XYZ file of C-alpha atoms in Angstrom:
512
model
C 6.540 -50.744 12.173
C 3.116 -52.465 13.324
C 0.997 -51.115 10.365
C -0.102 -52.713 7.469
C 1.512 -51.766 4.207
C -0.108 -51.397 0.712
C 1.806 -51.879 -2.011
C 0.756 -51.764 -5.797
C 2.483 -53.854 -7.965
C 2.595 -52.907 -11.924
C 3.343 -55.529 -14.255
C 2.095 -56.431 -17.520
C 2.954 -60.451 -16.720
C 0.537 -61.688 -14.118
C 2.080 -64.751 -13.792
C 5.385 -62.871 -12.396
C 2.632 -60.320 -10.675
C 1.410 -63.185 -8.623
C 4.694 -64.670 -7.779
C 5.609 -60.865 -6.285
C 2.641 -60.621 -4.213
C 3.118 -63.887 -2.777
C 6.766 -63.405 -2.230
C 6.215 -60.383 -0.302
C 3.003 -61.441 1.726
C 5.612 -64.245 2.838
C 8.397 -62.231 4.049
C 6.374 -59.606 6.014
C 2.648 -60.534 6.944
C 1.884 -56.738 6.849
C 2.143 -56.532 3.531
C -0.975 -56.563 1.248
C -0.487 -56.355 -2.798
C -2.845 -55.169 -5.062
C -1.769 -55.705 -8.967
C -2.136 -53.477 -11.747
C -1.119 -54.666 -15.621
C -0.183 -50.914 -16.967
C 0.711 -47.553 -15.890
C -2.753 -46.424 -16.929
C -4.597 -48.849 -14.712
C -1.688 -48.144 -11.627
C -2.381 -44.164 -12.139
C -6.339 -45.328 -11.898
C -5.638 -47.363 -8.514
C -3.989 -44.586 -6.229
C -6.574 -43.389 -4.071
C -4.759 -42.482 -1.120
C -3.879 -45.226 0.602
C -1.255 -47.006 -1.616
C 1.965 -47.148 0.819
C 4.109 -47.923 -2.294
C 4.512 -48.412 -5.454
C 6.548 -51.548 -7.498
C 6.509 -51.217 -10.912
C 8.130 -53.152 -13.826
C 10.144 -51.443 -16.357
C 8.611 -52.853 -19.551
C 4.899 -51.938 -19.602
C 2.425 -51.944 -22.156
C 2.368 -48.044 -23.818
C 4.549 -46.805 -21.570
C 7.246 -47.887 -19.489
C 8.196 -47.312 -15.154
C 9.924 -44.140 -15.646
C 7.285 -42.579 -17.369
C 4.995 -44.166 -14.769
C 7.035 -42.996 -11.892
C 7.058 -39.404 -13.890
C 3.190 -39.422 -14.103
C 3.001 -40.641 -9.938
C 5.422 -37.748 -9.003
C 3.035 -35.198 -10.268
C 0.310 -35.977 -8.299
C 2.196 -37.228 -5.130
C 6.419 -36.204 -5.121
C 6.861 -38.155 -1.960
C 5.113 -41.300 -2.409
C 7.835 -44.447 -2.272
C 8.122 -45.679 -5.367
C 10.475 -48.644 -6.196
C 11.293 -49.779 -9.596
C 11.791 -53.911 -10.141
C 13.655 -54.646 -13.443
C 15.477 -56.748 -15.209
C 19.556 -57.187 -14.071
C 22.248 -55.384 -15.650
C 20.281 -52.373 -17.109
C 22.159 -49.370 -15.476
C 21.058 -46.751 -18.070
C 17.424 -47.584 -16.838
C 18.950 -47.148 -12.953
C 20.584 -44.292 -14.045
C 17.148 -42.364 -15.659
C 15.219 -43.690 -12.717
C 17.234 -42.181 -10.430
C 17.208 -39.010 -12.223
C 13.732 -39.120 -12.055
C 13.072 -39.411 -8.502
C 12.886 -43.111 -7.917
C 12.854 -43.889 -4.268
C 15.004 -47.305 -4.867
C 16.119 -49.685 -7.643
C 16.206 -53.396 -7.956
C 16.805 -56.267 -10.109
C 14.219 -58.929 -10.712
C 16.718 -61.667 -11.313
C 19.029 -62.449 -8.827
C 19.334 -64.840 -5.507
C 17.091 -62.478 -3.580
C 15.469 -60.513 -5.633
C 11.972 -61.044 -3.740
C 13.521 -61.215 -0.428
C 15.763 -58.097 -0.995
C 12.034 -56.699 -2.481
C 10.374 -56.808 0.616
C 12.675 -55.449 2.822
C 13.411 -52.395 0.645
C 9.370 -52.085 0.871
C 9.303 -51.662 3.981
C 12.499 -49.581 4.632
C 10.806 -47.028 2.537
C 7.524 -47.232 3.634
C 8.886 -46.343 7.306
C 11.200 -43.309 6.131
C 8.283 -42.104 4.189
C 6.142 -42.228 7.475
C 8.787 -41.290 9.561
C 9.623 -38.023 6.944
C 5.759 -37.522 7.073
C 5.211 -37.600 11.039
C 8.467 -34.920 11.421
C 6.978 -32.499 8.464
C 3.443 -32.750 9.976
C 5.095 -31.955 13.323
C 6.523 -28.998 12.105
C 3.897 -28.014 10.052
C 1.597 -27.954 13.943
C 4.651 -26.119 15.115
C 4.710 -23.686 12.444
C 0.975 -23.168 12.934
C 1.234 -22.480 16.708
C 3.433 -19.772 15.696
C 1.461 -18.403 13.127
C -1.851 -18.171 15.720
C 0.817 -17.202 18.658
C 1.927 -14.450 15.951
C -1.595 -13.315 15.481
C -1.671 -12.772 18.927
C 1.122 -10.960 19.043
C -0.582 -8.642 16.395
C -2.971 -7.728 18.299
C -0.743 -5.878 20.720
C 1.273 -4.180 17.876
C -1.341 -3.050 16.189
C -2.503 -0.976 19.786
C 0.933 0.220 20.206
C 1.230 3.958 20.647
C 4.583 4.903 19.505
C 7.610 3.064 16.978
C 9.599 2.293 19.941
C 6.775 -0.195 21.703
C 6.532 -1.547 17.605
C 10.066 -2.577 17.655
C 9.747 -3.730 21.169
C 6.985 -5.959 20.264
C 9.144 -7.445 17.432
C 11.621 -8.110 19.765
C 10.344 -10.294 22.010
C 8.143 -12.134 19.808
C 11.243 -13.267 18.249
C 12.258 -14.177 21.521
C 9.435 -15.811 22.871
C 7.774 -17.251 19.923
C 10.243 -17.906 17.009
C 13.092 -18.852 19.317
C 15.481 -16.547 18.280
C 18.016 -16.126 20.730
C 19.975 -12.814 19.500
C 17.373 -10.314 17.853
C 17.856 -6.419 16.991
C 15.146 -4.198 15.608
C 16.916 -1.076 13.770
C 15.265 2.225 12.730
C 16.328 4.151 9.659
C 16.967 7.649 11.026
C 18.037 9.785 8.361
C 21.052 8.647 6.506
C 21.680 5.235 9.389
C 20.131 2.746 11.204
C 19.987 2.938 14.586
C 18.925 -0.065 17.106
C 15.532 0.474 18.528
C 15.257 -2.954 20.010
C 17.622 -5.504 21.160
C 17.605 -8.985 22.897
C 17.624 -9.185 26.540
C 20.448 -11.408 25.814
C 22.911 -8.745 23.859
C 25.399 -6.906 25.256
C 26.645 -3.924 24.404
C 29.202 -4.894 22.116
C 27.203 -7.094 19.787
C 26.046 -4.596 17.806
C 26.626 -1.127 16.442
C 25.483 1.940 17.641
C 24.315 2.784 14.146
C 25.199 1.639 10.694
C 25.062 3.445 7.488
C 22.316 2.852 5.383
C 25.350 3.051 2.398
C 27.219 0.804 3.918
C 28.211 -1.894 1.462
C 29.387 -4.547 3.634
C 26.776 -4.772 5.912
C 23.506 -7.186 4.946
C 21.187 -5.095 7.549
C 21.838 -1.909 5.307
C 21.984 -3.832 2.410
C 18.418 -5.455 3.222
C 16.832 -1.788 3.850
C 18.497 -0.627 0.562
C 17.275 -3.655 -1.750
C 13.475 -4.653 0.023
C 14.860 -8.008 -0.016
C 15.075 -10.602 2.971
C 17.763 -12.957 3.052
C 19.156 -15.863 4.972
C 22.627 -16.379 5.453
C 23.736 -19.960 6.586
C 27.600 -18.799 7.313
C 28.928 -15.383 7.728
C 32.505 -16.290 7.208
C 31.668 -17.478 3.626
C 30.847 -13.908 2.871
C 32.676 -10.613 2.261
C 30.447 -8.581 5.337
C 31.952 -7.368 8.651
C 29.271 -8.400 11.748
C 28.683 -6.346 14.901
C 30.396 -9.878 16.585
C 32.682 -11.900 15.009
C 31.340 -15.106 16.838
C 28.113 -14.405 14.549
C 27.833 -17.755 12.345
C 24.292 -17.344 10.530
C 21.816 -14.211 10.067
C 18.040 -13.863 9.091
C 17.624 -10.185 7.798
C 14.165 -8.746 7.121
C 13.587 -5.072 6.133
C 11.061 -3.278 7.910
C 9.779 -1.539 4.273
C 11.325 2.253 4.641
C 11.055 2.047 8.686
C 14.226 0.257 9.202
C 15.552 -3.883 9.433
C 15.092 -6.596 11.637
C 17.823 -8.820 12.526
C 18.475 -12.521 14.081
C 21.721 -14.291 14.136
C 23.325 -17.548 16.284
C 26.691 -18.440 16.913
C 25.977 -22.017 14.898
C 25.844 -21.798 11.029
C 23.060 -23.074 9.173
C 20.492 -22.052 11.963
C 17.971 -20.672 9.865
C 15.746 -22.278 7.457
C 13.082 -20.722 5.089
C 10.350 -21.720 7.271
C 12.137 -19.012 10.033
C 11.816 -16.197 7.125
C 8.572 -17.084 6.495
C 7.231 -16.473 10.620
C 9.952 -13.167 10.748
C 8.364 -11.735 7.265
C 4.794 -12.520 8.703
C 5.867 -10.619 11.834
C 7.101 -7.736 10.343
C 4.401 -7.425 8.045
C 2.295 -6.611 11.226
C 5.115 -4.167 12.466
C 4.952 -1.989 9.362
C 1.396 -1.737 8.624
C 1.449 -0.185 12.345
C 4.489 1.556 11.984
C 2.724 3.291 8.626
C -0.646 3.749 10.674
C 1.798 5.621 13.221
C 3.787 7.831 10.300
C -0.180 8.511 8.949
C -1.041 9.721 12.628
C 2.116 11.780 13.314
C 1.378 13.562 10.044
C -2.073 13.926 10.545
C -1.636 15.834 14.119
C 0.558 18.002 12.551
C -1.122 19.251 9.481
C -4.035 19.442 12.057
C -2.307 21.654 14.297
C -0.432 23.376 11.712
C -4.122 24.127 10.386
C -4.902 25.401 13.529
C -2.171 27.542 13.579
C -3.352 29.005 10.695
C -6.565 29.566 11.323
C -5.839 31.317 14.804
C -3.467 33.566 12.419
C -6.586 34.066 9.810
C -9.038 34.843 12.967
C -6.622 37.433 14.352
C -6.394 38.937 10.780
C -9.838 38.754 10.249
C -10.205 41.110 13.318
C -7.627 43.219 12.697
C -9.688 43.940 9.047
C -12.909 44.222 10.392
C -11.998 46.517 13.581
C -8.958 48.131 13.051
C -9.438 49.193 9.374
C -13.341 49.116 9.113
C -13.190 51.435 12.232
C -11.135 54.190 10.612
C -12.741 54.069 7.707
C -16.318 54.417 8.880
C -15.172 57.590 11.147
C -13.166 58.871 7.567
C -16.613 58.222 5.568
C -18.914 59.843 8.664
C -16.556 62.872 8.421
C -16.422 63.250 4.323
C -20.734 62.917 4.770
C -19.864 66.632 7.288
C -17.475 67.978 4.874
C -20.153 67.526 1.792
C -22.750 69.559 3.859
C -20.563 72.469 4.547
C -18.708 72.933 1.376
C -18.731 72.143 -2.531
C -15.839 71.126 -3.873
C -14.915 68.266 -6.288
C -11.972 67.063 -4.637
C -14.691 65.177 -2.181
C -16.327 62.906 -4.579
C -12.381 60.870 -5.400
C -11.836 61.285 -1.500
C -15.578 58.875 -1.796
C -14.466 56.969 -4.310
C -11.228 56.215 -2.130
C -13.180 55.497 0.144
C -15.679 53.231 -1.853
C -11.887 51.211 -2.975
C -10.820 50.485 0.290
C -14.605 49.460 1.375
C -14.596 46.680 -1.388
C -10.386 45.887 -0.725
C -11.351 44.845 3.354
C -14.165 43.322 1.701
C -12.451 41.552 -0.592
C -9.644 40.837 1.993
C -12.225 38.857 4.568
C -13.550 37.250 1.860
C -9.923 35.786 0.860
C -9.202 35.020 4.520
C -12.252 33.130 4.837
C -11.733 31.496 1.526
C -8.026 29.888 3.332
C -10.339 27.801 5.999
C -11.537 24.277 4.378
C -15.124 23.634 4.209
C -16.943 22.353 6.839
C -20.720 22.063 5.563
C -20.788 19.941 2.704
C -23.999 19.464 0.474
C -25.568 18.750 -2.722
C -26.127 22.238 -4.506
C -28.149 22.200 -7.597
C -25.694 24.550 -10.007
C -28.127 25.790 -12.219
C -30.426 26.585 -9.560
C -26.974 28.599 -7.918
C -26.170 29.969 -11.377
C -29.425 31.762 -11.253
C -29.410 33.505 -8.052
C -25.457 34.633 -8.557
C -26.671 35.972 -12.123
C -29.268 38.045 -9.648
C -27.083 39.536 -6.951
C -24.304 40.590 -9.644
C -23.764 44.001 -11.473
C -24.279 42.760 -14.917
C -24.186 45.497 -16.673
C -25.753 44.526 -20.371
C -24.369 41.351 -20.244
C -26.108 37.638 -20.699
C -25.535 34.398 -18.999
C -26.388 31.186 -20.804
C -26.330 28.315 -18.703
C -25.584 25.097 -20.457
C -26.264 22.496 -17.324
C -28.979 20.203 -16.693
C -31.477 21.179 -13.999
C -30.620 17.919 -12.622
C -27.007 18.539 -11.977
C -25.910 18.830 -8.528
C -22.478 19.235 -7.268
C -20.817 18.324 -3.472
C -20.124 21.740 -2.461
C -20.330 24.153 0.828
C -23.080 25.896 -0.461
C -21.846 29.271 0.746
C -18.562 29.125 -0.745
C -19.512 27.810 -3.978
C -21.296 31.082 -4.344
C -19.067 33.196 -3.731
C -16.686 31.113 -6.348
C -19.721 31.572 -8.907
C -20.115 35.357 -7.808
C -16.191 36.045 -8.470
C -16.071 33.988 -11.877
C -19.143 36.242 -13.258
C -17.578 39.493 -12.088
C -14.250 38.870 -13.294
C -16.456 38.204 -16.930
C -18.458 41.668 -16.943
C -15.388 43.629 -15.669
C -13.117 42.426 -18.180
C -15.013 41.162 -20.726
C -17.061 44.256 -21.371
C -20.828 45.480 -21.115
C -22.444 43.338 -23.682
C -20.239 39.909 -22.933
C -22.152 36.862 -23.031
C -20.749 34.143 -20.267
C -21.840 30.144 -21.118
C -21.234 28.208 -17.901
C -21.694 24.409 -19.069
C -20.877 20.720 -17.962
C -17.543 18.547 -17.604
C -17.417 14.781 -16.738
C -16.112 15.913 -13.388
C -16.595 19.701 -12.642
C -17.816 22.600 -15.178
C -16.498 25.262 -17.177
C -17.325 28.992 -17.149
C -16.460 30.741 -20.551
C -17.002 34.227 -21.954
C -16.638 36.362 -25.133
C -14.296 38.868 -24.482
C -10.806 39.721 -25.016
C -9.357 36.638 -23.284
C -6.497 35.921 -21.183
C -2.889 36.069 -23.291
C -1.351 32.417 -22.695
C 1.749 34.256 -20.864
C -0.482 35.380 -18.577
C -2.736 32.839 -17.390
C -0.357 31.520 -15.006
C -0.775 34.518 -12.883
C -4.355 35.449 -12.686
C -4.747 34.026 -9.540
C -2.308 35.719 -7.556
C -3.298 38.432 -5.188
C -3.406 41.825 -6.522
C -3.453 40.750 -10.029
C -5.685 42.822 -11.639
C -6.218 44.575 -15.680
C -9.282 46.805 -14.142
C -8.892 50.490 -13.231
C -10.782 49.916 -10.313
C -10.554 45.892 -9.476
C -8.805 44.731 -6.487
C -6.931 42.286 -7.087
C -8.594 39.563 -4.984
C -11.683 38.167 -7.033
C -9.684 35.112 -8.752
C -7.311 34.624 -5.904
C -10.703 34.067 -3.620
C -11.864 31.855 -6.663
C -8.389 29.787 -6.810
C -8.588 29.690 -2.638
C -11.939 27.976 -2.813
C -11.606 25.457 -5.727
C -7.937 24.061 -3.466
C -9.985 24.205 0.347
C -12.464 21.880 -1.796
C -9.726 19.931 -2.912
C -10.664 20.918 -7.000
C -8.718 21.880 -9.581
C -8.942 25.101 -11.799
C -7.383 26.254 -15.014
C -7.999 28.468 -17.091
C -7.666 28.574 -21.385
C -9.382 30.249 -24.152
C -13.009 29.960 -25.113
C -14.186 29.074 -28.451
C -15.380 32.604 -28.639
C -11.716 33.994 -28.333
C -12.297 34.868 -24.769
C -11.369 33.466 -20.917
C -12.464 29.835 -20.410
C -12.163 28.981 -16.490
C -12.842 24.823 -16.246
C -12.920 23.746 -12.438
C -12.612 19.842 -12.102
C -12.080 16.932 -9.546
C -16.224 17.210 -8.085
C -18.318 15.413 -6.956
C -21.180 15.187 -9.886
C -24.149 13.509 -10.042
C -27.034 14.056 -12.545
């Protein structure tokens, strides 16, 4: 060792303080001493460089164990040796309890002598101990960046099986792990996705129950918890090889486990789990970004689906029973001119019913398609011109909303909503109702004074062909419950303060 070394020397005698400092100078010129007469002063002297510590038992307020106490909590590695008086083995005993890094005598032939070189000795295992950790600590930070990298090319991979595949061989290549497996949970087992170049065949199953109680890779996807097992044979599990000594196991969060093992026990160490964790944190936030775009293409073409369906029924209602109709109507118009008969006007009103059903039918299919022109529509403003275009009989709206109050809406459908909501009141509520439409924190309500909605009925309103009214459809609320879900709202419907139907539509956007 071709260093200097610092010691500190505690003592509350600096006679005896002296004669350590130039005992030790003596018996290794690389030794400087710096003196300190109590724990306080000691604790006030560490700045850093101080390459040990000899301290006195006896000292004033204190004494060295509650010195070396006080030293561990700011540095737990610093060498610390504790120079008392002969004979005192509970003192050895609590100072070796407490951490001390050696013990010594004062009295004795060679005390000093004995000092210096147990100085020394622990000065170069404590530089040694720090060279190796900040060697591995570089080493574990190589990893870490070469992981990052590695990141990079999971998080572009296309499909789970070029994940796992990633996983694989950056366990290979960068963690050093010889034997690796990457298993996918596929129903009720996992099944290997992934393996070492390295593996054969035989090294591992073809799939393991996820149940499987003697197994740690099932066990791991079960629990969410990593583990690291220094010697298989010590445990009650049955490995895919019985040459299989030790085993890191990391679950892959619900997508399955990943798996390193080594003939040798004891191969793994917590620094290991710590790089494997990191790596297949990066595996499963792509793995989830993957489930996320599976599911997305297929409620997108499921929607599309759907919408071809709605298109080809929205012809079908527009051609094919508008068509026939219009010919029936164009031929009843003939009829009236050459006869009189009463039995014409309920063939028009027939008529006038199935008019307002494919009406009501496009306006349902449209209602099924999600909005696609979103804006901010003034409600009151809305309220106003639905009020207009409606047949309100001798009814009265009173709207209770700011002018202010706009909602995030397709303007088109939220009309229509408004349109149904204010028929449905006038045909059931009678002539003379009197609708309040007014504000919620996150939507509004429309209530009315008529006969209500019984409670055992309520859930049912919004199903097609629901209706109380001799000559309703059906459709109106079904359209309104159709538009409030493509917007994503919610709609229920209770009883007003007036006795009557209360319809509150919530989860919009509101600003005022």
């Amino acid at each position: 060792m071709a260093d200097s070394v610092r010691v500190l020397y505690v003592d509350d005698d600096p006679a005896f303080a002296d004669r350590v400092s130039a005992a030790l100078r003596q018996e290794d010129d690389r030794i400087t001493v710096e003196s300190a007469t109590s724990a306080r002063a000691g604790l006030e002297r560490l700045d850093g460089e101080i390459d040990c510590i000899v301290s006195a038992y006896a000292l004033p307020e204190s004494d060295g164990i509650e010195f070396l106490d006080a030293v561990r909590k700011s540095d737990p590695d610093l060498p610390f040796v504790l120079f008392t008086d002969a004979g005192d083995e509970t003192v050895a005993s609590e100072a070796i309890a407490a951490g001390v890094t050696d013990y010594l005598p004062k009295e004795g032939g060679d005390g000093l002598s004995a000092l210096a070189d147990r100085v020394v000795d622990a000065v170069e295992s404590y530089r040694t101990d720090r060279r190796r950790y900040e060697r591995e600590l570089e080493e574990q930070q190589i990893k870490i960046r070469a992981l990052h990298t590695v990141a990079a090319r999971i998080n572009t991979a296309d499909s789970s099986d070029t994940v796992y595949e990633a996983v694989v061989e950056a366990a290979e290549a960068i963690l050093d792990f010889d034997i690796t497996i990457a298993d996918a949970a596929v129903e009720d087992v996992l099944v290997p996705r992934a393996v070492s170049t390295e593996l054969s065949t035989d090294e591992y199953f073809e799939e393991t129950p996820i149940g499987a109680e003697d197994n740690l890779g099932a066990e791991a996807y079960r629990t969410g918890e990593s583990s690291v097992i220094d010697d298989l044979r010590e445990l009650d599990v049955v490995p895919a090889d019985s040459e299989f000594r030790s085993v890191l196991t990391v679950p892959i969060g619900d997508y399955g486990v990943l798996q390193a093992a080594d003939h040798n026990p004891g191969t793994f160490d917590e620094g290991d789990l710590e790089l494997a964790e990191l790596l297949v944190a990066h595996a499963r936030a792509r793995l989830s970004q993957l489930e996320a775009r599976q599911e997305l293409q297929q409620r997108t073409e499921e929607l599309q689906r759907k919408n071809e369906r709605l298109d080809e029924f929205t012809r079908f209602v527009s051609h094919d029973l508008r068509n026939p109709l219009n010919v029936a109507q164009g031929r009843l118009e003939l009829a009236a001119e050459d006869c009189d008969s009463e039995h014409l006007n309920e063939v028009a009103a027939a008529h006038e019913r199935m008019a307002n059903l494919i009406e009501d039918l496009l306006t349902l299919a449209r209602a099924e398609k999600p909005p696609t022109e979103y804006e901010w529509v003034a409600l009151a403003e809305l309220l106003d011109r639905c009020w207009r275009t409606v047949d309100t009989k001798h009814a009265s709206l009173d709207v209770d909303i700011d002018r202010g109050v706009t909602l995030l809406a397709d303007h088109d459908r939220l009309r229509q909503l408004l349109e149904n909501l204010l028929r449905n009141s006038v045909q059931h509520g009678g002539d003379a109702v009197t609708i309040t439409v007014g504000e919620l924190d996150d939507g509004f309500y429309l209530a009315d004074d008529g006969e209500g909605i019984p409670e055992s009925e309520r859930d049912s309103v919004f199903e097609s062909g629901y209706t109380t009214a001799r000559n309703g459809t059906g459709f109106g609320l079904s359209i309104v419950k159709k538009i409030t879900e493509a917007h994503g709202w919610d709609i229920d419907v209770t009883e007003s303060s007036e006795g009557g139907a209360r319809f509150e539509i919530t989860g919009v956007d509101v600003t005022r």
